[in-house]
Amino acid sequence: MYSPDEEYVFSVRQDHASGDVQFGEDKNGTYADITGDAVLSFSGDIPKAGQYQIALEYLLSSDSPRELNLEASVNNGDFVQFELPKIYRDILGSDGKIERDSRGNDVKPQQESIEQYVILPIRELGNAAGEIKLYDLNEGNNQICLEFEGQKV
């Protein structure tokens, strides 16, 4: 999982959001519940200009699609398409192990989606190597804009 050396937190505010989005509070702080088209803008201060990876903390509901496709822009730059995957776990046998058929071969387990918060870095769609995207951030205040189209988060 994601493990940064240094972490800078960007927070979304209700007055920097538009579309099908509702805000709430839970033990993790403020969250945005997105049920359709929406735009969220985040702002945060960076102590030193440079290239940074951006990771998002998110939770996909059980009725969300397989993954979430969206676009991101940093400091009003070009939008980059990326996806946030849904998280699954194997449904194991009653003994907690992978079941075997009559010949002793492993049987592919069924999977179920799980609802849990996940932190993953942005990986640009179409990047076959799956490399993490680096963004040029300025010293001081920076803006990150996320656009959701017809998504449910």
N, CA, C and O atoms as a DFTB+ gen file, in Angstrom:
612 C
 N C O
     1  1       0.825      -1.179       0.000
     2  2       0.000       0.000       0.000
     3  2       0.873       1.247       0.000
     4  3       2.096       1.175       0.117
     5  1       0.231       2.360      -0.130
     6  2       0.863       3.665      -0.196
     7  2       1.558       4.018       1.110
     8  3       0.957       3.909       2.179
     9  1       2.809       4.438       1.037
    10  2       3.554       4.795       2.236
    11  2       4.513       5.944       1.898
    12  3       5.651       5.699       1.499
    13  1       4.061       7.192       2.054
    14  2       4.908       8.325       1.672
    15  2       5.991       8.621       2.705
    16  3       5.840       8.307       3.886
    17  1       7.091       9.235       2.242
    18  2       8.114       9.706       3.161
    19  2       7.617      10.955       3.889
    20  3       7.768      11.082       5.104
    21  1       7.026      11.870       3.128
    22  2       6.436      13.074       3.679
    23  2       5.019      13.178       3.139
    24  3       4.748      12.781       2.006
    25  1       4.134      13.702       3.937
    26  2       2.741      13.771       3.517
    27  2       2.208      15.178       3.742
    28  3       2.387      15.753       4.816
    29  1       1.554      15.727       2.728
    30  2       0.896      17.026       2.814
    31  2      -0.574      16.780       2.491
    32  3      -0.897      16.148       1.486
    33  1      -1.445      17.273       3.331
    34  2      -2.871      16.988       3.181
    35  2      -3.561      18.148       2.480
    36  3      -3.412      19.306       2.869
    37  1      -4.317      17.819       1.443
    38  2      -5.168      18.771       0.747
    39  2      -6.591      18.468       1.167
    40  3      -7.011      17.311       1.155
    41  1      -7.332      19.488       1.535
    42  2      -8.699      19.271       2.017
    43  2      -9.705      19.899       1.066
    44  3      -9.479      20.980       0.521
    45  1     -10.828      19.195       0.876
    46  2     -11.908      19.727       0.056
    47  2     -12.838      20.522       0.960
    48  3     -13.064      20.155       2.113
    49  1     -13.369      21.606       0.429
    50  2     -14.342      22.408       1.167
    51  2     -15.646      22.421       0.377
    52  3     -15.645      22.325      -0.850
    53  1     -16.741      22.539       1.090
    54  2     -18.060      22.500       0.449
    55  2     -18.223      23.608      -0.577
    56  3     -18.904      23.417      -1.585
    57  1     -17.613      24.761      -0.340
    58  2     -17.760      25.863      -1.299
    59  2     -16.855      25.705      -2.520
    60  3     -16.849      26.561      -3.404
    61  1     -16.092      24.612      -2.572
    62  2     -15.256      24.307      -3.732
    63  2     -15.735      23.032      -4.429
    64  3     -14.937      22.289      -5.001
    65  1     -17.032      22.791      -4.376
    66  2     -17.599      21.594      -4.997
    67  2     -18.876      21.986      -5.738
    68  3     -19.582      22.917      -5.352
    69  1     -19.150      21.249      -6.811
    70  2     -20.396      21.472      -7.542
    71  2     -20.888      20.141      -8.094
    72  3     -20.119      19.194      -8.254
    73  1     -22.192      20.089      -8.382
    74  2     -22.777      18.881      -8.953
    75  2     -23.439      18.018      -7.905
    76  3     -23.882      18.501      -6.864
    77  1     -23.499      16.714      -8.202
    78  2     -24.186      15.735      -7.355
    79  2     -23.279      15.282      -6.218
    80  3     -22.770      14.161      -6.230
    81  1     -23.079      16.155      -5.238
    82  2     -22.188      15.849      -4.122
    83  2     -22.795      16.369      -2.821
    84  3     -23.313      17.484      -2.754
    85  1     -22.715      15.530      -1.794
    86  2     -23.150      15.882      -0.448
    87  2     -21.969      15.655       0.487
    88  3     -21.178      14.734       0.283
    89  1     -21.853      16.485       1.499
    90  2     -20.761      16.359       2.458
    91  2     -21.265      15.813       3.777
    92  3     -22.412      16.044       4.159
    93  1     -20.415      15.097       4.462
    94  2     -20.738      14.546       5.771
    95  2     -19.476      14.447       6.604
    96  3     -18.381      14.766       6.140
    97  1     -19.641      14.005       7.833
    98  2     -18.523      13.827       8.756
    99  2     -18.555      12.402       9.287
   100  3     -19.626      11.856       9.554
   101  1     -17.377      11.800       9.440
   102  2     -17.259      10.521      10.124
   103  2     -15.975      10.546      10.944
   104  3     -15.362      11.603      11.092
   105  1     -15.560       9.407      11.475
   106  2     -14.369       9.374      12.335
   107  2     -13.101       9.797      11.607
   108  3     -12.119      10.176      12.247
   109  1     -13.109       9.738      10.259
   110  2     -11.946      10.132       9.471
   111  2     -11.953      11.607       9.092
   112  3     -10.978      12.101       8.526
   113  1     -13.047      12.323       9.398
   114  2     -13.149      13.743       9.045
   115  2     -14.252      13.979       8.027
   116  3     -15.232      13.236       7.976
   117  1     -14.088      15.011       7.225
   118  2     -15.079      15.381       6.220
   119  2     -14.949      14.467       5.006
   120  3     -13.843      14.161       4.561
   121  1     -16.094      14.034       4.476
   122  2     -16.082      13.235       3.251
   123  2     -17.099      13.802       2.266
   124  3     -18.028      14.513       2.650
   125  1     -16.906      13.475       0.991
   126  2     -17.816      13.882      -0.072
   127  2     -18.494      12.636      -0.623
   128  3     -17.822      11.694      -1.041
   129  1     -19.817      12.628      -0.624
   130  2     -20.617      11.522      -1.170
   131  2     -21.062      11.935      -2.562
   132  3     -21.890      12.834      -2.708
   133  1     -20.516      11.283      -3.588
   134  2     -20.768      11.659      -4.980
   135  2     -21.718      10.656      -5.603
   136  3     -21.481       9.449      -5.546
   137  1     -22.805      11.156      -6.203
   138  2     -23.822      10.270      -6.779
   139  2     -24.047      10.506      -8.271
   140  3     -24.998       9.961      -8.833
   141  1     -23.228      11.277      -8.910
   142  2     -23.387      11.554     -10.345
   143  2     -22.242      12.432     -10.818
   144  3     -21.090      12.234     -10.433
   145  1     -22.575      13.413     -11.664
   146  2     -21.560      14.347     -12.149
   147  2     -21.183      15.310     -11.029
   148  3     -22.059      15.861     -10.363
   149  1     -19.892      15.515     -10.821
   150  2     -19.446      16.418      -9.763
   151  2     -18.032      16.910     -10.053
   152  3     -17.259      16.271     -10.767
   153  1     -17.725      18.058      -9.478
   154  2     -16.375      18.618      -9.527
   155  2     -15.984      18.959      -8.098
   156  3     -16.725      19.640      -7.389
   157  1     -14.809      18.480      -7.676
   158  2     -14.262      18.793      -6.349
   159  2     -12.924      19.492      -6.537
   160  3     -12.089      19.053      -7.329
   161  1     -12.728      20.582      -5.804
   162  2     -11.444      21.285      -5.825
   163  2     -10.831      21.227      -4.439
   164  3     -11.504      21.461      -3.435
   165  1      -9.552      20.914      -4.399
   166  2      -8.806      20.809      -3.156
   167  2      -7.706      21.854      -3.179
   168  3      -7.194      22.193      -4.246
   169  1      -7.342      22.366      -2.021
   170  2      -6.206      23.272      -1.953
   171  2      -5.317      22.871      -0.784
   172  3      -5.779      22.326       0.218
   173  1      -4.036      23.156      -0.939
   174  2      -3.089      22.818       0.111
   175  2      -1.768      23.522      -0.109
   176  3      -1.445      23.930      -1.225
   177  1      -1.014      23.661       0.955
   178  2       0.281      24.335       0.888
   179  2       1.415      23.316       0.849
   180  3       1.415      22.329       1.585
   181  1       2.372      23.580      -0.022
   182  2       3.561      22.752      -0.177
   183  2       4.775      23.607       0.204
   184  3       4.905      24.726      -0.294
   185  1       5.662      23.117       1.068
   186  2       6.791      23.939       1.533
   187  2       7.886      24.162       0.482
   188  3       8.640      25.132       0.567
   189  1       7.973      23.259      -0.513
   190  2       9.055      23.358      -1.488
   191  2       8.542      22.908      -2.860
   192  3       7.908      21.859      -2.970
   193  1       8.813      23.694      -3.899
   194  2       8.412      23.337      -5.257
   195  2       9.120      22.055      -5.694
   196  3      10.266      21.810      -5.318
   197  1       8.435      21.253      -6.480
   198  2       9.045      20.027      -6.979
   199  2       7.997      19.107      -7.558
   200  3       6.831      19.478      -7.693
   201  1       8.423      17.893      -7.903
   202  2       7.518      16.891      -8.436
   203  2       7.026      16.009      -7.291
   204  3       7.812      15.498      -6.494
   205  1       5.707      15.847      -7.233
   206  2       5.082      15.085      -6.165
   207  2       4.095      14.086      -6.743
   208  3       3.466      14.338      -7.771
   209  1       3.968      12.946      -6.067
   210  2       2.880      12.038      -6.417
   211  2       1.660      12.444      -5.599
   212  3       1.787      12.956      -4.487
   213  1       0.491      12.210      -6.158
   214  2      -0.750      12.548      -5.467
   215  2      -1.498      11.253      -5.205
   216  3      -1.747      10.467      -6.120
   217  1      -1.850      11.045      -3.957
   218  2      -2.618       9.865      -3.569
   219  2      -3.972      10.326      -3.057
   220  3      -4.088      11.379      -2.429
   221  1      -4.983       9.536      -3.329
   222  2      -6.339       9.849      -2.882
   223  2      -6.809       8.800      -1.888
   224  3      -6.563       7.606      -2.060
   225  1      -7.487       9.262      -0.851
   226  2      -8.145       8.347       0.080
   227  2      -9.608       8.304      -0.338
   228  3     -10.266       9.340      -0.435
   229  1     -10.109       7.104      -0.585
   230  2     -11.479       6.982      -1.076
   231  2     -12.123       5.705      -0.575
   232  3     -11.454       4.795      -0.086
   233  1     -13.435       5.664      -0.711
   234  2     -14.228       4.486      -0.382
   235  2     -15.288       4.366      -1.460
   236  3     -16.076       5.290      -1.662
   237  1     -15.317       3.234      -2.157
   238  2     -16.358       2.987      -3.160
   239  2     -17.456       2.164      -2.508
   240  3     -17.187       1.145      -1.872
   241  1     -18.700       2.614      -2.672
   242  2     -19.819       1.871      -2.094
   243  2     -20.011       0.554      -2.841
   244  3     -19.535       0.400      -3.966
   245  1     -20.703      -0.388      -2.221
   246  2     -20.881      -1.708      -2.821
   247  2     -21.642      -1.651      -4.134
   248  3     -21.489      -2.548      -4.963
   249  1     -22.462      -0.619      -4.351
   250  2     -23.191      -0.514      -5.619
   251  2     -22.487       0.386      -6.633
   252  3     -23.075       0.751      -7.652
   253  1     -21.223       0.748      -6.358
   254  2     -20.421       1.496      -7.316
   255  2     -19.969       0.559      -8.429
   256  3     -19.966      -0.659      -8.258
   257  1     -19.588       1.129      -9.571
   258  2     -19.059       0.266     -10.648
   259  2     -17.743      -0.380     -10.232
   260  3     -17.212      -0.103      -9.156
   261  1     -17.229      -1.240     -11.096
   262  2     -16.006      -1.993     -10.809
   263  2     -14.845      -1.075     -10.439
   264  3     -14.068      -1.404      -9.542
   265  1     -14.715       0.049     -11.099
   266  2     -13.701       1.037     -10.760
   267  2     -14.284       2.415     -11.036
   268  3     -15.325       2.542     -11.681
   269  1     -13.622       3.418     -10.555
   270  2     -14.073       4.784     -10.711
   271  2     -13.161       5.489     -11.695
   272  3     -11.959       5.602     -11.456
   273  1     -13.717       5.962     -12.795
   274  2     -12.941       6.697     -13.785
   275  2     -13.186       8.187     -13.598
   276  3     -14.331       8.629     -13.508
   277  1     -12.116       8.950     -13.541
   278  2     -12.248      10.381     -13.377
   279  2     -11.048      11.095     -13.962
   280  3     -10.121      10.466     -14.474
   281  1     -11.074      12.416     -13.883
   282  2      -9.994      13.236     -14.408
   283  2      -9.477      14.148     -13.311
   284  3     -10.222      14.567     -12.426
   285  1      -8.177      14.450     -13.385
   286  2      -7.559      15.337     -12.408
   287  2      -6.761      16.419     -13.119
   288  3      -6.153      16.186     -14.163
   289  1      -6.780      17.602     -12.532
   290  2      -5.990      18.722     -13.022
   291  2      -5.284      19.346     -11.819
   292  3      -5.864      19.459     -10.739
   293  1      -4.040      19.745     -12.013
   294  2      -3.278      20.396     -10.949
   295  2      -2.933      21.808     -11.403
   296  3      -2.386      22.010     -12.487
   297  1      -3.261      22.779     -10.557
   298  2      -2.973      24.191     -10.827
   299  2      -3.446      24.627     -12.216
   300  3      -2.725      25.300     -12.953
   301  1      -4.668      24.227     -12.551
   302  2      -5.334      24.583     -13.812
   303  2      -4.605      24.060     -15.051
   304  3      -4.742      24.626     -16.136
   305  1      -3.843      22.999     -14.897
   306  2      -3.152      22.391     -16.035
   307  2      -4.080      21.444     -16.788
   308  3      -5.286      21.409     -16.544
   309  1      -3.499      20.679     -17.703
   310  2      -4.271      19.717     -18.492
   311  2      -4.861      18.640     -17.581
   312  3      -4.267      18.261     -16.572
   313  1      -6.039      18.161     -17.963
   314  2      -6.667      17.076     -17.215
   315  2      -6.060      15.746     -17.628
   316  3      -5.781      15.516     -18.805
   317  1      -5.862      14.884     -16.659
   318  2      -5.322      13.541     -16.862
   319  2      -6.389      12.553     -16.421
   320  3      -6.957      12.697     -15.338
   321  1      -6.669      11.540     -17.256
   322  2      -7.644      10.513     -16.886
   323  2      -6.965       9.434     -16.049
   324  3      -5.839       9.023     -16.331
   325  1      -7.676       8.983     -15.007
   326  2      -7.165       7.897     -14.188
   327  2      -8.345       7.150     -13.584
   328  3      -9.493       7.574     -13.712
   329  1      -8.055       6.049     -12.936
   330  2      -9.116       5.273     -12.298
   331  2      -8.708       4.881     -10.891
   332  3      -7.528       4.715     -10.581
   333  1      -9.714       4.738     -10.055
   334  2      -9.533       4.239      -8.702
   335  2     -10.227       2.891      -8.641
   336  3     -11.443       2.824      -8.816
   337  1      -9.487       1.816      -8.399
   338  2     -10.091       0.476      -8.424
   339  2     -10.971       0.197      -7.214
   340  3     -10.761       0.735      -6.128
   341  1     -11.958      -0.655      -7.434
   342  2     -12.777      -1.168      -6.347
   343  2     -11.983      -2.294      -5.679
   344  3     -11.190      -2.972      -6.333
   345  1     -12.196      -2.489      -4.393
   346  2     -11.432      -3.478      -3.642
   347  2     -12.292      -4.730      -3.419
   348  3     -13.457      -4.635      -3.034
   349  1     -11.698      -5.899      -3.668
   350  2     -12.391      -7.187      -3.527
   351  2     -11.629      -8.098      -2.587
   352  3     -10.436      -7.912      -2.345
   353  1     -12.334      -9.081      -2.062
   354  2     -11.680     -10.144      -1.290
   355  2     -12.279     -11.479      -1.731
   356  3     -13.411     -11.552      -2.208
   357  1     -11.479     -12.530      -1.554
   358  2     -11.934     -13.874      -1.898
   359  2     -12.917     -14.381      -0.848
   360  3     -12.764     -14.118       0.345
   361  1     -13.919     -15.106      -1.309
   362  2     -14.831     -15.799      -0.399
   363  2     -14.279     -17.209      -0.248
   364  3     -14.340     -18.016      -1.176
   365  1     -13.740     -17.492       0.927
   366  2     -13.082     -18.773       1.164
   367  2     -14.055     -19.785       1.735
   368  3     -15.182     -19.443       2.094
   369  1     -13.617     -21.035       1.817
   370  2     -14.433     -22.115       2.375
   371  2     -14.669     -21.896       3.865
   372  3     -14.108     -20.980       4.466
   373  1     -15.501     -22.741       4.447
   374  2     -15.848     -22.602       5.863
   375  2     -14.633     -22.728       6.779
   376  3     -14.650     -22.235       7.906
   377  1     -13.561     -23.398       6.289
   378  2     -12.347     -23.541       7.090
   379  2     -11.359     -22.388       6.861
   380  3     -10.254     -22.395       7.403
   381  1     -11.769     -21.397       6.053
   382  2     -10.910     -20.247       5.790
   383  2      -9.847     -20.493       4.736
   384  3      -8.943     -19.675       4.569
   385  1      -9.942     -21.611       4.020
   386  2      -8.959     -21.949       2.994
   387  2      -9.628     -22.014       1.629
   388  3     -10.852     -22.093       1.524
   389  1      -8.805     -21.978       0.586
   390  2      -9.318     -22.127      -0.772
   391  2      -9.794     -23.563      -0.936
   392  3      -9.092     -24.508      -0.576
   393  1     -10.984     -23.711      -1.480
   394  2     -11.552     -25.057      -1.654
   395  2     -10.823     -25.799      -2.759
   396  3     -10.222     -25.183      -3.640
   397  1     -10.879     -27.125      -2.712
   398  2     -10.250     -27.985      -3.719
   399  2     -11.316     -28.885      -4.327
   400  3     -12.290     -29.263      -3.675
   401  1     -11.095     -29.221      -5.616
   402  2     -12.033     -30.135      -6.267
   403  2     -11.648     -31.582      -5.928
   404  3     -10.727     -31.819      -5.147
   405  1     -12.365     -32.546      -6.525
   406  2     -12.148     -33.966      -6.207
   407  2     -10.754     -34.454      -6.613
   408  3     -10.307     -35.499      -6.140
   409  1     -10.063     -33.711      -7.483
   410  2      -8.715     -34.101      -7.922
   411  2      -7.622     -33.344      -7.155
   412  3      -6.437     -33.487      -7.456
   413  1      -8.022     -32.549      -6.176
   414  2      -7.047     -31.830      -5.366
   415  2      -6.607     -30.496      -5.947
   416  3      -5.680     -29.869      -5.434
   417  1      -7.278     -30.050      -7.034
   418  2      -6.928     -28.769      -7.635
   419  2      -7.651     -27.634      -6.907
   420  3      -8.795     -27.786      -6.478
   421  1      -6.968     -26.501      -6.775
   422  2      -7.610     -25.329      -6.176
   423  2      -8.793     -24.889      -7.028
   424  3      -8.712     -24.871      -8.256
   425  1      -9.873     -24.542      -6.379
   426  2     -11.051     -24.005      -7.060
   427  2     -11.001     -22.491      -6.922
   428  3     -10.849     -21.959      -5.823
   429  1     -11.131     -21.808      -8.050
   430  2     -11.084     -20.345      -8.032
   431  2     -12.209     -19.825      -7.131
   432  3     -13.380     -20.120      -7.367
   433  1     -11.852     -19.051      -6.100
   434  2     -12.891     -18.575      -5.179
   435  2     -13.735     -17.460      -5.793
   436  3     -13.273     -16.730      -6.669
   437  1     -14.953     -17.342      -5.333
   438  2     -15.802     -16.207      -5.683
   439  2     -15.220     -14.978      -5.000
   440  3     -14.454     -15.092      -4.043
   441  1     -15.588     -13.806      -5.498
   442  2     -15.114     -12.579      -4.860
   443  2     -16.291     -11.692      -4.500
   444  3     -17.349     -11.744      -5.129
   445  1     -16.086     -10.878      -3.476
   446  2     -17.089      -9.901      -3.092
   447  2     -16.395      -8.558      -2.897
   448  3     -15.247      -8.496      -2.457
   449  1     -17.108      -7.487      -3.230
   450  2     -16.529      -6.166      -3.019
   451  2     -16.604      -5.832      -1.537
   452  3     -17.517      -6.253      -0.826
   453  1     -15.630      -5.075      -1.100
   454  2     -15.621      -4.666       0.301
   455  2     -15.592      -3.142       0.360
   456  3     -14.978      -2.482      -0.478
   457  1     -16.255      -2.614       1.348
   458  2     -16.268      -1.170       1.548
   459  2     -15.269      -0.835       2.648
   460  3     -15.518      -1.071       3.830
   461  1     -14.140      -0.281       2.234
   462  2     -13.150       0.189       3.190
   463  2     -12.394       1.341       2.548
   464  3     -12.248       1.400       1.327
   465  1     -11.917       2.254       3.384
   466  2     -11.121       3.359       2.872
   467  2      -9.799       2.824       2.356
   468  3      -9.175       1.962       2.976
   469  1      -9.378       3.352       1.203
   470  2      -8.141       2.946       0.556
   471  2      -7.378       4.207       0.177
   472  3      -7.982       5.204      -0.218
   473  1      -6.057       4.168       0.296
   474  2      -5.217       5.279      -0.163
   475  2      -4.333       4.728      -1.278
   476  3      -3.514       3.835      -1.062
   477  1      -4.520       5.286      -2.481
   478  2      -3.720       4.856      -3.631
   479  2      -3.232       6.070      -4.411
   480  3      -3.960       7.055      -4.536
   481  1      -1.997       6.015      -4.943
   482  2      -1.504       7.105      -5.782
   483  2      -2.184       7.086      -7.150
   484  3      -2.613       6.038      -7.632
   485  1      -2.273       8.259      -7.760
   486  2      -2.870       8.382      -9.092
   487  2      -1.953       7.740     -10.122
   488  3      -0.760       8.034     -10.184
   489  1      -2.534       6.856     -10.930
   490  2      -1.826       6.235     -12.058
   491  2      -2.609       6.587     -13.318
   492  3      -3.792       6.267     -13.437
   493  1      -1.943       7.243     -14.245
   494  2      -2.593       7.712     -15.459
   495  2      -3.096       6.539     -16.296
   496  3      -2.383       5.554     -16.487
   497  1      -4.346       6.650     -16.802
   498  2      -4.884       5.610     -17.689
   499  2      -4.052       5.553     -18.964
   500  3      -3.554       6.578     -19.432
   501  1      -3.903       4.379     -19.516
   502  2      -3.142       4.213     -20.748
   503  2      -1.654       4.062     -20.491
   504  3      -0.885       3.890     -21.437
   505  1      -1.238       4.121     -19.261
   506  2       0.160       3.944     -18.904
   507  2       0.371       2.450     -18.648
   508  3       0.128       1.959     -17.546
   509  1       0.821       1.746     -19.667
   510  2       0.936       0.288     -19.593
   511  2       1.858      -0.171     -18.462
   512  3       1.658      -1.244     -17.894
   513  1       2.858       0.635     -18.139
   514  2       3.796       0.251     -17.085
   515  2       3.203       0.483     -15.700
   516  3       3.760       0.030     -14.700
   517  1       2.071       1.189     -15.642
   518  2       1.438       1.447     -14.355
   519  2       2.238       2.377     -13.466
   520  3       2.131       2.322     -12.241
   521  1       3.042       3.234     -14.086
   522  2       3.874       4.143     -13.305
   523  2       3.016       5.195     -12.616
   524  3       1.987       5.624     -13.138
   525  1       3.454       5.588     -11.459
   526  2       2.752       6.622     -10.709
   527  2       3.034       7.968     -11.358
   528  3       4.180       8.292     -11.667
   529  1       1.987       8.743     -11.561
   530  2       2.093      10.058     -12.179
   531  2       2.702      11.038     -11.178
   532  3       2.309      11.068     -10.012
   533  1       3.666      11.840     -11.641
   534  2       4.253      12.898     -10.824
   535  2       3.734      14.237     -11.314
   536  3       3.630      14.468     -12.519
   537  1       3.410      15.113     -10.381
   538  2       2.867      16.429     -10.703
   539  2       3.830      17.506     -10.221
   540  3       4.438      17.380      -9.158
   541  1       3.963      18.576     -11.019
   542  2       4.766      19.720     -10.624
   543  2       3.922      20.598      -9.704
   544  3       2.911      21.162     -10.123
   545  1       4.345      20.707      -8.457
   546  2       3.655      21.557      -7.492
   547  2       4.552      22.730      -7.137
   548  3       5.774      22.605      -7.062
   549  1       3.919      23.862      -6.923
   550  2       4.629      25.092      -6.590
   551  2       4.825      25.204      -5.085
   552  3       4.097      24.594      -4.303
   553  1       5.811      25.986      -4.696
   554  2       5.924      26.319      -3.280
   555  2       4.712      27.169      -2.910
   556  3       4.333      28.072      -3.656
   557  1       4.116      26.885      -1.781
   558  2       2.926      27.630      -1.364
   559  2       1.654      26.902      -1.769
   560  3       1.618      25.673      -1.828
   561  1       0.613      27.676      -2.046
   562  2      -0.709      27.114      -2.315
   563  2      -0.796      26.460      -3.692
   564  3      -0.310      27.013      -4.679
   565  1      -1.417      25.279      -3.752
   566  2      -1.655      24.543      -4.994
   567  2      -3.109      24.087      -5.013
   568  3      -3.726      23.894      -3.966
   569  1      -3.649      23.919      -6.224
   570  2      -5.034      23.499      -6.411
   571  2      -5.080      22.179      -7.175
   572  3      -4.375      21.996      -8.167
   573  1      -5.918      21.267      -6.698
   574  2      -6.171      20.008      -7.407
   575  2      -7.662      19.958      -7.681
   576  3      -8.474      20.160      -6.778
   577  1      -8.020      19.688      -8.922
   578  2      -9.422      19.615      -9.322
   579  2      -9.716      18.200      -9.819
   580  3      -8.990      17.673     -10.662
   581  1     -10.778      17.586      -9.297
   582  2     -11.213      16.257      -9.735
   583  2     -12.583      16.373     -10.372
   584  3     -13.482      17.005      -9.817
   585  1     -12.746      15.760     -11.543
   586  2     -14.037      15.747     -12.238
   587  2     -14.563      14.325     -12.311
   588  3     -13.876      13.415     -12.774
   589  1     -15.781      14.151     -11.852
   590  2     -16.481      12.862     -11.868
   591  2     -17.636      12.979     -12.845
   592  3     -18.387      13.952     -12.790
   593  1     -17.796      12.015     -13.733
   594  2     -18.922      12.022     -14.668
   595  2     -19.737      10.752     -14.473
   596  3     -19.260       9.649     -14.738
   597  1     -20.975      10.918     -14.005
   598  2     -21.892       9.797     -13.847
   599  2     -21.372       8.714     -12.934
   600  3     -21.643       7.535     -13.163
   601  1     -20.634       9.082     -11.908
   602  2     -20.027       8.095     -11.001
   603  2     -20.752       8.082      -9.674
   604  3     -21.413       9.054      -9.307
   605  1     -20.630       6.988      -8.959
   606  2     -21.160       6.884      -7.602
   607  2     -20.038       6.422      -6.710
   608  3     -19.519       5.316      -6.863
   609  1     -19.659       7.289      -5.761
   610  2     -18.540       7.000      -4.858
   611  2     -19.097       6.818      -3.458
   612  3     -18.340       6.565      -2.521
